[in-house]
Tab-separated table of C-alpha atoms in Angstrom:
chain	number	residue	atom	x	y	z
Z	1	UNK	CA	13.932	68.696	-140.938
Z	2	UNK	CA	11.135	70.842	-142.810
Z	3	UNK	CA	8.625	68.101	-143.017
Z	4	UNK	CA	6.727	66.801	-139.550
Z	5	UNK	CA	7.990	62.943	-139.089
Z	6	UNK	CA	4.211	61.842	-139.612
Z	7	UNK	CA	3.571	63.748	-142.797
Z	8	UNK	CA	6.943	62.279	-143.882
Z	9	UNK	CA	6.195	58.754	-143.358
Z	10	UNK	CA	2.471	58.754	-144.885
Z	11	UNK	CA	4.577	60.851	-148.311
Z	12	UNK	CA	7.006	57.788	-148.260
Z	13	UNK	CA	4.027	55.229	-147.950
Z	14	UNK	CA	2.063	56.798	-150.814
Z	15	UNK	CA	5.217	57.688	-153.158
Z	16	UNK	CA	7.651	54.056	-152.321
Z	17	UNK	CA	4.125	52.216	-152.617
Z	18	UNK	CA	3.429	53.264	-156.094
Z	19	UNK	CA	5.960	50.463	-156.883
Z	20	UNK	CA	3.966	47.341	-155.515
Z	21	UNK	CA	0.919	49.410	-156.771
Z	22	UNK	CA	2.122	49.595	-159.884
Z	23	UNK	CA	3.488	45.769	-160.232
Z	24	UNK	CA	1.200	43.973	-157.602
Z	25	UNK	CA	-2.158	45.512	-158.518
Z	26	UNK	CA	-2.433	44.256	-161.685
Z	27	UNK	CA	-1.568	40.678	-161.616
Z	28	UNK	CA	-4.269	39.340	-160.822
Z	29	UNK	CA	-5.724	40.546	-164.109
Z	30	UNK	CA	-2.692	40.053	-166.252
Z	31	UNK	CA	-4.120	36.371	-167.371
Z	32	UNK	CA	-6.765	37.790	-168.567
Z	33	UNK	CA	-5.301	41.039	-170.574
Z	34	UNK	CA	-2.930	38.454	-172.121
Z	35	UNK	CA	-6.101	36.590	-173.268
Z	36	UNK	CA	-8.310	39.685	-174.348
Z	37	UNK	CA	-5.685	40.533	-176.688
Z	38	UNK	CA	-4.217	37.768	-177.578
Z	39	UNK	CA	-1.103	38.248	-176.130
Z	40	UNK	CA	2.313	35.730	-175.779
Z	41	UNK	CA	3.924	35.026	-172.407
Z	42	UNK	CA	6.878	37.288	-173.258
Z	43	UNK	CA	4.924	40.055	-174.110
Z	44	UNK	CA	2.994	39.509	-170.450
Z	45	UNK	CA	6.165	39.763	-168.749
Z	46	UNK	CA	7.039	42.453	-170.788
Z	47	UNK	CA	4.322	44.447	-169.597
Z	48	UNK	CA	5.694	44.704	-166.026
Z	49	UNK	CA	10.028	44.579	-167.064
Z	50	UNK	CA	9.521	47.323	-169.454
Z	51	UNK	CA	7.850	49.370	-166.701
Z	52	UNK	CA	10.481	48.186	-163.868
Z	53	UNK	CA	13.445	48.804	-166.989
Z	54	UNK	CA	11.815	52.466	-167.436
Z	55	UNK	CA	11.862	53.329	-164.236
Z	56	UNK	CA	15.313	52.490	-162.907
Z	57	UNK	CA	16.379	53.941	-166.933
Z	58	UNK	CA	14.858	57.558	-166.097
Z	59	UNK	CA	16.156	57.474	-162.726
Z	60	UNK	CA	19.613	58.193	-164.490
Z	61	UNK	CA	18.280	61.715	-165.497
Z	62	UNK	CA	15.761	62.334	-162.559
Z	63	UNK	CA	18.294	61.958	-160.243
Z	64	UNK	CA	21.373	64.665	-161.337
Z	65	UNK	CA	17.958	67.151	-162.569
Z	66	UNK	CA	16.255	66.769	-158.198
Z	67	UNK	CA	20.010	67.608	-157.261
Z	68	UNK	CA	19.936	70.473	-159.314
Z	69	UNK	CA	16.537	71.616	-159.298
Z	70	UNK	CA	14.801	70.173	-155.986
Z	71	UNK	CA	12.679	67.205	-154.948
Z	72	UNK	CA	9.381	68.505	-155.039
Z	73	UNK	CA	9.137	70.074	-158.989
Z	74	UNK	CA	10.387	66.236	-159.947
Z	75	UNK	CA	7.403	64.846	-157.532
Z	76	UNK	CA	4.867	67.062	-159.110
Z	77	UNK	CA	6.204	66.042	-162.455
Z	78	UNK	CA	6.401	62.504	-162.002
Z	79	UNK	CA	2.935	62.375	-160.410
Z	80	UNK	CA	1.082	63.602	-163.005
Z	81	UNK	CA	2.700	61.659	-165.907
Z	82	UNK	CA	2.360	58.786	-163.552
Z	83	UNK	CA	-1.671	59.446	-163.494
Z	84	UNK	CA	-2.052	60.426	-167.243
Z	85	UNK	CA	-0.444	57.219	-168.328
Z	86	UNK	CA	-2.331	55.131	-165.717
Z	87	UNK	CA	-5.666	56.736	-167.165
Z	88	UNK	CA	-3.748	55.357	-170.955
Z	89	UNK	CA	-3.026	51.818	-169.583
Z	90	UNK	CA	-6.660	51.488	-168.850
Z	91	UNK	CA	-7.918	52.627	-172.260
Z	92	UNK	CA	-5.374	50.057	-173.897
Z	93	UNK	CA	-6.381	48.392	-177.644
Z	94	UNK	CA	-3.414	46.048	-177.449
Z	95	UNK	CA	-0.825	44.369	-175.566
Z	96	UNK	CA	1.814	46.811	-177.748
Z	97	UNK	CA	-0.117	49.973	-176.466
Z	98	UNK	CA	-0.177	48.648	-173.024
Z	99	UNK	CA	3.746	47.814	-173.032
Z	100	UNK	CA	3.674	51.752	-174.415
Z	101	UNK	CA	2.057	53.163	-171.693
Z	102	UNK	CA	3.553	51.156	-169.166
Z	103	UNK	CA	7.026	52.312	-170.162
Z	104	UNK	CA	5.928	55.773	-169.541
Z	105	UNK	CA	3.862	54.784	-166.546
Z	106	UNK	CA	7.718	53.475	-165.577
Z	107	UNK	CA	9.344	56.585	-166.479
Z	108	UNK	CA	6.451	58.659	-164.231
Z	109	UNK	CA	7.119	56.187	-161.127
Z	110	UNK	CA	11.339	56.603	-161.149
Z	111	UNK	CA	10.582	60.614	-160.901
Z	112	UNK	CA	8.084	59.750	-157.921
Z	113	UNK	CA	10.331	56.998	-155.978
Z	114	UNK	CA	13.717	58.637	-156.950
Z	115	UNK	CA	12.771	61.919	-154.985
Z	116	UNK	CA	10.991	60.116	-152.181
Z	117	UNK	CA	14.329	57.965	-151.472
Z	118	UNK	CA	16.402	61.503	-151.609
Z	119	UNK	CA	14.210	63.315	-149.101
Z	120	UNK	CA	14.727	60.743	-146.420
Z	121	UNK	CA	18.679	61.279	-147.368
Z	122	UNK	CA	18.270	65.154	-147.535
Z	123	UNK	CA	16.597	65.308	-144.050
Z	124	UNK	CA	19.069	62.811	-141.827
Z	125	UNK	CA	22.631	62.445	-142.325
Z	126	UNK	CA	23.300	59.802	-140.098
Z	127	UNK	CA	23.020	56.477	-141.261
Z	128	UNK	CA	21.166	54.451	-138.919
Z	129	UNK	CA	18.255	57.074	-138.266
Z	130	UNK	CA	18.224	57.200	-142.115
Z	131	UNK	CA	18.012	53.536	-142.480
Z	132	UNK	CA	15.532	53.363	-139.310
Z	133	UNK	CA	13.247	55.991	-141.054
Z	134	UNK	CA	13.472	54.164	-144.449
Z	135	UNK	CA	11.957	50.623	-142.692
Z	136	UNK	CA	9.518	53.049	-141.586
Z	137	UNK	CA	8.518	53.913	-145.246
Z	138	UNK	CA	8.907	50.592	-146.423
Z	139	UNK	CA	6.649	49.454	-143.896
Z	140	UNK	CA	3.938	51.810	-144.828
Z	141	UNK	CA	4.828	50.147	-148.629
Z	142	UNK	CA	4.050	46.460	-147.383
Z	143	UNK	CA	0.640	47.826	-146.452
Z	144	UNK	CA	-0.073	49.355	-149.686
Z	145	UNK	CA	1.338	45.984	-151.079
Z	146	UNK	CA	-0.806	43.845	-148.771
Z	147	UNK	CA	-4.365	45.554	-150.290
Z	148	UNK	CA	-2.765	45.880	-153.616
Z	149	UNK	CA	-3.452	42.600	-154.950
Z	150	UNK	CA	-6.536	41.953	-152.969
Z	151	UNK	CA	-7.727	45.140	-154.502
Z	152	UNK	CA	-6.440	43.736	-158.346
Z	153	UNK	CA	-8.262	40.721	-157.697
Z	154	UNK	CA	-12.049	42.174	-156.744
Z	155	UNK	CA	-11.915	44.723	-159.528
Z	156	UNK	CA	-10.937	42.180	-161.805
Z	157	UNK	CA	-13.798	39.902	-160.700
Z	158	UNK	CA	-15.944	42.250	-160.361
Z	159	UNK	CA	-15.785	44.840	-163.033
Z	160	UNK	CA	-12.173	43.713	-165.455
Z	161	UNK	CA	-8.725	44.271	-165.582
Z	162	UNK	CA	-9.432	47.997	-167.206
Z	163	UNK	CA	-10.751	49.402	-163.603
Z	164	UNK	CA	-8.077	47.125	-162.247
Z	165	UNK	CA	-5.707	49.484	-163.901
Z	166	UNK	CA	-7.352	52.689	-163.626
Z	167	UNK	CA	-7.676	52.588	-160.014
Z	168	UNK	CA	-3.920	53.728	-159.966
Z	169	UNK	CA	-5.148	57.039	-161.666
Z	170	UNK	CA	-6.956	57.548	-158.180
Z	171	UNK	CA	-3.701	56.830	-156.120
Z	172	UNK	CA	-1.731	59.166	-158.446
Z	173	UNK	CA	-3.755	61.836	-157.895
Z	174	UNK	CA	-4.067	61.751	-153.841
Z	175	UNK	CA	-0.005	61.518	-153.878
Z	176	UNK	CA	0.203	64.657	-156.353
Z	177	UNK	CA	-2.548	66.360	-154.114
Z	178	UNK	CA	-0.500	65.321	-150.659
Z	179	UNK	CA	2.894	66.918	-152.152
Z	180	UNK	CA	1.142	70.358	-153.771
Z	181	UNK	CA	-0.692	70.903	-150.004
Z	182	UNK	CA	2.387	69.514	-147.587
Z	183	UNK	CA	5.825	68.878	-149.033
Z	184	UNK	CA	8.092	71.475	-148.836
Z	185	UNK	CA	11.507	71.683	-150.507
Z	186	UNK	CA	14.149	69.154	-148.383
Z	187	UNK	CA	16.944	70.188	-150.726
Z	188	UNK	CA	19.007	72.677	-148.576
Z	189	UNK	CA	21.906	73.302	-150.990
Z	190	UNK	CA	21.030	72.655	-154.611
Z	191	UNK	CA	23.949	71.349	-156.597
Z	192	UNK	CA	24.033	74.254	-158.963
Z	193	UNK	CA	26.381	72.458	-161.658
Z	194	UNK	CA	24.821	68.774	-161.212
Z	195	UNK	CA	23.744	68.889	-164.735
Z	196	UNK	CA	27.069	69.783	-166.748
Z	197	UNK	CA	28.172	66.891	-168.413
Z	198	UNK	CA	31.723	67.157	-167.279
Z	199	UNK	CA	30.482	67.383	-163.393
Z	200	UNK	CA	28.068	64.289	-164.215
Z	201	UNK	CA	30.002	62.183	-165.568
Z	202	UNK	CA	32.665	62.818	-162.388
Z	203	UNK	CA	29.636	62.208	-160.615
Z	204	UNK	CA	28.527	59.201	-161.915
Z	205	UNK	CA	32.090	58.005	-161.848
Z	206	UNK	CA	33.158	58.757	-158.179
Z	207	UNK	CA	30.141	57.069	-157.246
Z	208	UNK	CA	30.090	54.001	-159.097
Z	209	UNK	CA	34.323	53.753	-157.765
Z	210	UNK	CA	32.609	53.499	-154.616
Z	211	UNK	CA	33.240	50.088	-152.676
Z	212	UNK	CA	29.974	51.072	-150.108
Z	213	UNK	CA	27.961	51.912	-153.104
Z	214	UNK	CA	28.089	49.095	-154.797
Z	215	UNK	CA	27.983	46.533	-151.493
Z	216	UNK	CA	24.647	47.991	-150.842
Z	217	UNK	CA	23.321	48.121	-154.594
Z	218	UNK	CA	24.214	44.334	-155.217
Z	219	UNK	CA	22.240	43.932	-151.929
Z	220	UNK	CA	19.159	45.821	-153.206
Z	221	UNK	CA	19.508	43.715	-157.062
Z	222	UNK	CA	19.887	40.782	-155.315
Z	223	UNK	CA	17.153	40.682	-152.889
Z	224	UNK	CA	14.734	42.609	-155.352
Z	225	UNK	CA	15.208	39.618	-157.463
Z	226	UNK	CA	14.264	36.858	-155.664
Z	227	UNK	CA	10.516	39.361	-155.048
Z	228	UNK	CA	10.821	40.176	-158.772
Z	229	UNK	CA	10.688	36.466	-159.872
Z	230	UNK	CA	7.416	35.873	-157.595
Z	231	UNK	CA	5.921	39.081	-159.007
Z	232	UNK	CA	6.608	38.089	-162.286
Z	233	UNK	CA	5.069	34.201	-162.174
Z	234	UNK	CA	3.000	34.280	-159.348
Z	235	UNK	CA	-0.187	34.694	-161.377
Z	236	UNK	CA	0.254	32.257	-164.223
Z	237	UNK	CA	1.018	29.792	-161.314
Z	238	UNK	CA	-1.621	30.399	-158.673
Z	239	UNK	CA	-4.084	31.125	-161.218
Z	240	UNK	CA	-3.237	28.638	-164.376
Z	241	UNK	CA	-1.563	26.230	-162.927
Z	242	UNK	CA	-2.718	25.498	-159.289
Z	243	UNK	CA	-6.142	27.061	-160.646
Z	244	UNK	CA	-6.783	29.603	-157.965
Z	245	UNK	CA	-9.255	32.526	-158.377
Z	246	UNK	CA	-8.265	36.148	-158.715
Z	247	UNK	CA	-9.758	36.942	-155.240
Z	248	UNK	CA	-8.025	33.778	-153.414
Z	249	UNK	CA	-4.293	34.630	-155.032
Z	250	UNK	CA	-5.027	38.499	-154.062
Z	251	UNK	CA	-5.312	36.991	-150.289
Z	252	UNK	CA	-2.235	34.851	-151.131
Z	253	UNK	CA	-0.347	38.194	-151.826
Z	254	UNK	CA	-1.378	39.873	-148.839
Z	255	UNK	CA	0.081	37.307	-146.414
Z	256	UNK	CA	3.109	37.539	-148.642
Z	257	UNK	CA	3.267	41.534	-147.644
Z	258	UNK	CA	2.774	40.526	-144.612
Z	259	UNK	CA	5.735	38.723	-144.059
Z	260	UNK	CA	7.562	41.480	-145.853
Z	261	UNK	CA	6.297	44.158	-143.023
Z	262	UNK	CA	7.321	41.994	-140.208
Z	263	UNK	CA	10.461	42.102	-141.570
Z	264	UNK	CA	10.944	45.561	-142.320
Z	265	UNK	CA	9.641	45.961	-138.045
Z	266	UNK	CA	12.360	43.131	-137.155
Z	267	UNK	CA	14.771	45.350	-138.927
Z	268	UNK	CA	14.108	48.470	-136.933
Z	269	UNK	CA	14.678	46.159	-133.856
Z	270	UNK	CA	17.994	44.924	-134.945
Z	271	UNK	CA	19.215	48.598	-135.834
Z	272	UNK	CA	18.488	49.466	-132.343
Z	273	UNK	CA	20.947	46.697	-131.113
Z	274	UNK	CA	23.562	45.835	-134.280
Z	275	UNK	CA	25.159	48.027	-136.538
Z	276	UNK	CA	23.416	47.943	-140.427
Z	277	UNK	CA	26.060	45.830	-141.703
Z	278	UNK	CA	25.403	43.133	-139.448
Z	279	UNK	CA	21.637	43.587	-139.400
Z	280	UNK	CA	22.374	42.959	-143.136
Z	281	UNK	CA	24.121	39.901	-142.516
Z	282	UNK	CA	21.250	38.808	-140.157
Z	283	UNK	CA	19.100	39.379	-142.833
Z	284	UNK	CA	21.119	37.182	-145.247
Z	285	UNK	CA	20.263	34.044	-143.593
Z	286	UNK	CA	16.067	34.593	-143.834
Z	287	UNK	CA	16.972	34.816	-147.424
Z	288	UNK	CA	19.084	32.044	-147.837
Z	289	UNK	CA	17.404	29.281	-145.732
Z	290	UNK	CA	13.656	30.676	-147.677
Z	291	UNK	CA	15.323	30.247	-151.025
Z	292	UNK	CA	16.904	26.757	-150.578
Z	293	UNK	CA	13.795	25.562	-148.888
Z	294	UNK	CA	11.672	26.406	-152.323
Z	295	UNK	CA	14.230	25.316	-154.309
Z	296	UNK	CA	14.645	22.102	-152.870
Z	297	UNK	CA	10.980	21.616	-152.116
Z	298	UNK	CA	10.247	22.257	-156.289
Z	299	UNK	CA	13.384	19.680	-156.929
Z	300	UNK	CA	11.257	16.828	-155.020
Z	301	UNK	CA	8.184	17.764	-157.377
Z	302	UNK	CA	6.288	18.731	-154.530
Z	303	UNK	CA	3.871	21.568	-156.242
Z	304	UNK	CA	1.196	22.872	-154.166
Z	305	UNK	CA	0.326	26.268	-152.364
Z	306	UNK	CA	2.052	25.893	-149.162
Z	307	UNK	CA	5.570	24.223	-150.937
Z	308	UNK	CA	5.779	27.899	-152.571
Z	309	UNK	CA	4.463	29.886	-150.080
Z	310	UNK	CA	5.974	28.718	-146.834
Z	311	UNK	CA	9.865	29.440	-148.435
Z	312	UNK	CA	8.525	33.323	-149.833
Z	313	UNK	CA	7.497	34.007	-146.183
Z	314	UNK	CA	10.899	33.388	-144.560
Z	315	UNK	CA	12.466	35.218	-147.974
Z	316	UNK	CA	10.711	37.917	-147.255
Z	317	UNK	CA	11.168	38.486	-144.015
Z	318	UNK	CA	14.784	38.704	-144.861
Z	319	UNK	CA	13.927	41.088	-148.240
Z	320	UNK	CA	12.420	43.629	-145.236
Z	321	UNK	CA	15.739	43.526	-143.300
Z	322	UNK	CA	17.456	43.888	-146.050
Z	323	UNK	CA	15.948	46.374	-148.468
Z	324	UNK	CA	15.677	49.525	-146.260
Z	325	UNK	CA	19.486	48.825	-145.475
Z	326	UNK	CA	20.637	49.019	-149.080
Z	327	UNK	CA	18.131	51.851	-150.248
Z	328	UNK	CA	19.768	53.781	-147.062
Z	329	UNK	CA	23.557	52.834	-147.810
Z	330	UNK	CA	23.433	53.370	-151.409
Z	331	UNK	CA	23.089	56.604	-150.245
Z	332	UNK	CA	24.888	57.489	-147.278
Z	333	UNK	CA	28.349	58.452	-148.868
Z	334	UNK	CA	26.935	60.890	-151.021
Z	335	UNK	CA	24.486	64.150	-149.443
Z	336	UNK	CA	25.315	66.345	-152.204
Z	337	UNK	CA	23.871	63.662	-155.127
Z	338	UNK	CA	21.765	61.584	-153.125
Z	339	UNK	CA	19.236	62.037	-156.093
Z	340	UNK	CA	22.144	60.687	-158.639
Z	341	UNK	CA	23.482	57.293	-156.187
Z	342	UNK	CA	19.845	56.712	-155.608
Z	343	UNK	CA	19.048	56.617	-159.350
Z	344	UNK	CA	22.279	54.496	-160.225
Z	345	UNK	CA	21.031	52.255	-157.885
Z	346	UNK	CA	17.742	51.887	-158.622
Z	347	UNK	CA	19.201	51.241	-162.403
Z	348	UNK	CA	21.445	48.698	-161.571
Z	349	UNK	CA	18.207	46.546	-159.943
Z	350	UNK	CA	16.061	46.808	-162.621
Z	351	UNK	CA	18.723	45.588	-165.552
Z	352	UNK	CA	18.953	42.537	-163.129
Z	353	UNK	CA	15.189	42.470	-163.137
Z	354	UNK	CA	14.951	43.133	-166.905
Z	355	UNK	CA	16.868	40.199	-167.586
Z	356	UNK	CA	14.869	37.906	-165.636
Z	357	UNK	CA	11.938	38.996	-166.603
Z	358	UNK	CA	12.810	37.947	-170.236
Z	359	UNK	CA	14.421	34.555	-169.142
Z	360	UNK	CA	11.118	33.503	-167.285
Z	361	UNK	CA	8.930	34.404	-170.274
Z	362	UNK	CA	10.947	31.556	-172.422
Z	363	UNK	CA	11.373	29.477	-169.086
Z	364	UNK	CA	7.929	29.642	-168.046
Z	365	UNK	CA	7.016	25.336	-168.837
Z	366	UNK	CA	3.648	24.910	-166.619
Z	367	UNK	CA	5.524	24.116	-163.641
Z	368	UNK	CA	6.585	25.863	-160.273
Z	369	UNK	CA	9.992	25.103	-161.357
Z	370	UNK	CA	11.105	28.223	-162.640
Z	371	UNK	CA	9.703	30.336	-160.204
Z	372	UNK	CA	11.870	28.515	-157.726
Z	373	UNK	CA	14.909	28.265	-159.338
Z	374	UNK	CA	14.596	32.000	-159.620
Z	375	UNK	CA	14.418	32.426	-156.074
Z	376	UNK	CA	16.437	30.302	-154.896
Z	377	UNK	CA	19.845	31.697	-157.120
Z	378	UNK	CA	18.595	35.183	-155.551
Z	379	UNK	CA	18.673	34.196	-151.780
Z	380	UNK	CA	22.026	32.710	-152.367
Z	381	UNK	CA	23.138	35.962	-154.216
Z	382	UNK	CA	21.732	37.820	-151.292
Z	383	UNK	CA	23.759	36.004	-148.494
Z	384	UNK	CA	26.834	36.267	-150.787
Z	385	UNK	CA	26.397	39.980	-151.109
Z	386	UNK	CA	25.346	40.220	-147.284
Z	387	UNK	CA	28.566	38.226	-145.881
Z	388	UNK	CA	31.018	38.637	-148.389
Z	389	UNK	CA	30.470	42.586	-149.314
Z	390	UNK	CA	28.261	44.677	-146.812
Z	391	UNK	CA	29.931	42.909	-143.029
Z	392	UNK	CA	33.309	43.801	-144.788
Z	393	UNK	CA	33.065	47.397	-145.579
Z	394	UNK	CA	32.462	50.274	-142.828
Z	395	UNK	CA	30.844	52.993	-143.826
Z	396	UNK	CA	32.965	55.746	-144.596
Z	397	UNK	CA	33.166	59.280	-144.197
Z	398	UNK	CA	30.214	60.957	-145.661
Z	399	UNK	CA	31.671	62.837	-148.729
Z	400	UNK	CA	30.262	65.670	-151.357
């Protein structure tokens, strides 16, 4: 491995956390950018499932160009699109110019996450070091996702949703500056043909005829989800419907990232002792038993704080367990176009996501009931995933 272990871990904190940075920062201030402009609920959640739909949609040509060129041109790239159109989000005159440069903000964070996710697959071929080091990265994102809405919610108090949103210029530009000064080139055998459109289309197809592949990207849809739904109606609940302040829901999210770090640690544990597919089975249950706790809890009209909260916890200890396992596996059958099964997986979450998003912005009825529902049909899709997919399928011979 070219890169020191620490160095690696702090480029997968920065570069995997521009996704709760990106979705989690500005919530607390989406209320009121819906308001300043005048905006409808569907064009709110449009503002973060066009970015989430953009960035598992460019993964599809990231992905095939880092196998052919290298990881660290795509980082640069994707870093400083990511920062221009983070400086453009916070100079928005509408909710349409907003949706506009969060697509491209989208398009900037697939290059940046995409590459991340194929250097920890370019440095370690075996699966459960590459899974171990990937809960290591993902627990360096629950940090950045614990102070991210904290962070939304003071700026937003303090000085508006615009320096709310151009605070991710800032973290653009230390990531960019990180990868220019430390991050060599992981790629040790660039697929020279990856983008002929004869050798990626067999590509695309031997990897989406893949039984592993597609165990562990239903995993990483379906536990994505359930976090997805929360991300996506957290706000308007906490904030217009149980009337919470920006600052208070901020400290709500942190605990929430909280639980999601002890469960990315608790993961590490159980790789030491259980192979991944029954760590991911393990991991099934915390997201079963959270989901059908909420649900049920919302179906006895019980709507307060703790009702919603309580539930999320023990989801997302289980979305920990789970999510470095299927960001790993996706992988793991494929060295030679790690950049391409990464990016097809990362595409197949965010359709799922991009179709919930624009159910809950009709569904959305001044209730917690939605929000709920939501995650309740993902920790049951998780655990049938988990038990009926991933504990059944070995993984097989790592293959070009």
């Amino acid at each position: 491995m070219s890169i020191s272990p620490a160095v690696l871990v702090v480029a997968l904190t920065l570069l995997l956390g521009l996704q709760p940075l990106s979705t989690d920062l500005y919530l607390p201030a989406l209320p009121a950018l819906t308001t300043t402009f005048g905006g409808t609920m569907v064009q709110a959640q449009l503002t973060l499932s066009s970015l989430l739909l953009a960035f598992g949609a460019s993964q599809l040509i990231w992905g095939p160009i880092s196998d052919r060129v290298g990881r660290r041109p795509i980082l640069i790239i994707g870093l400083s699109l990511y920062t221009l159109s983070a400086i453009g989000s916070s100079f928005s005159f509408s909710m349409e110019s907003l949706i506009a440069w969060r697509v491209l903000q989208g398009v900037a964070m697939g290059a940046a996450i995409m590459a991340a996710r194929a250097l920890v697959r370019d440095c370690f071929d075996d699966p459960i070091m590459a899974a171990k080091v990937m809960s290591q990265g993902l627990s360096g994102l629950g940090v950045v996702a614990c102070v991210s809405t904290p962070i939304g919610g003071l700026l937003t108090d303090l000085f508006g949703w615009r320096i709310a949103l151009l605070f991710l210029a800032v973290v653009g530009s230390v990531a960019l500056g990180l990868i220019l000064l430390k991050i060599d080139e992981t790629l040790r055998a660039p697929k020279l043909d990856a983008l002929r459109p004869n050798v990626l289309l067999h590509t695309w197809k031997s990897i989406l005829a893949n039984h592993t592949f597609w165990s562990f990207a239903l995993l990483q849809s379906a536990t994505y989800a359930g976090l997805f739904v929360f991300l996506a109606t957290s706000s308007f609940v906490f904030i217009q419907i149980l009337s919470l302040s920006s600052s208070v829901y901020g400290l709500l999210m942190f605990t929430m990232s909280a639980s999601y770090i002890s469960g990315t640690l608790l993961c590490r544990r159980l790789l030491l002792r259980y192979s991944v597919q029954r760590t991911v089975a393990i991991g099934g249950v915390f997201a079963l038993v959270g989901g059908t706790l909420m649900g049920v809890l919302a179906l006895a009209g019980i709507q307060a704080v703790w009702s919603i909260m309580l539930p999320l916890y023990i989801y997302m200890i289980g979305h920990g367990i789970n999510q470095p396992c299927a960001q790993s596996g996706a992988m793991g059958p494929f060295p030679r176009s790690a950049g391409a099964a990464t990016a097809l997986s990362s595409f197949i979450m965010v359709i799922f996501s991009f179709f919930i998003g624009q159910w809950l912005g009709v569904r959305m009825d001044g209730t917690v009931m939605p929000t709920a529902l939501g995650i309740w049909v993902s920790g049951v899709a998780v655990a049938v995933v988990a038990w009926g997919f991933v504990v059944r399928i070995p993984l097989p011979p790592k293959t070009a």
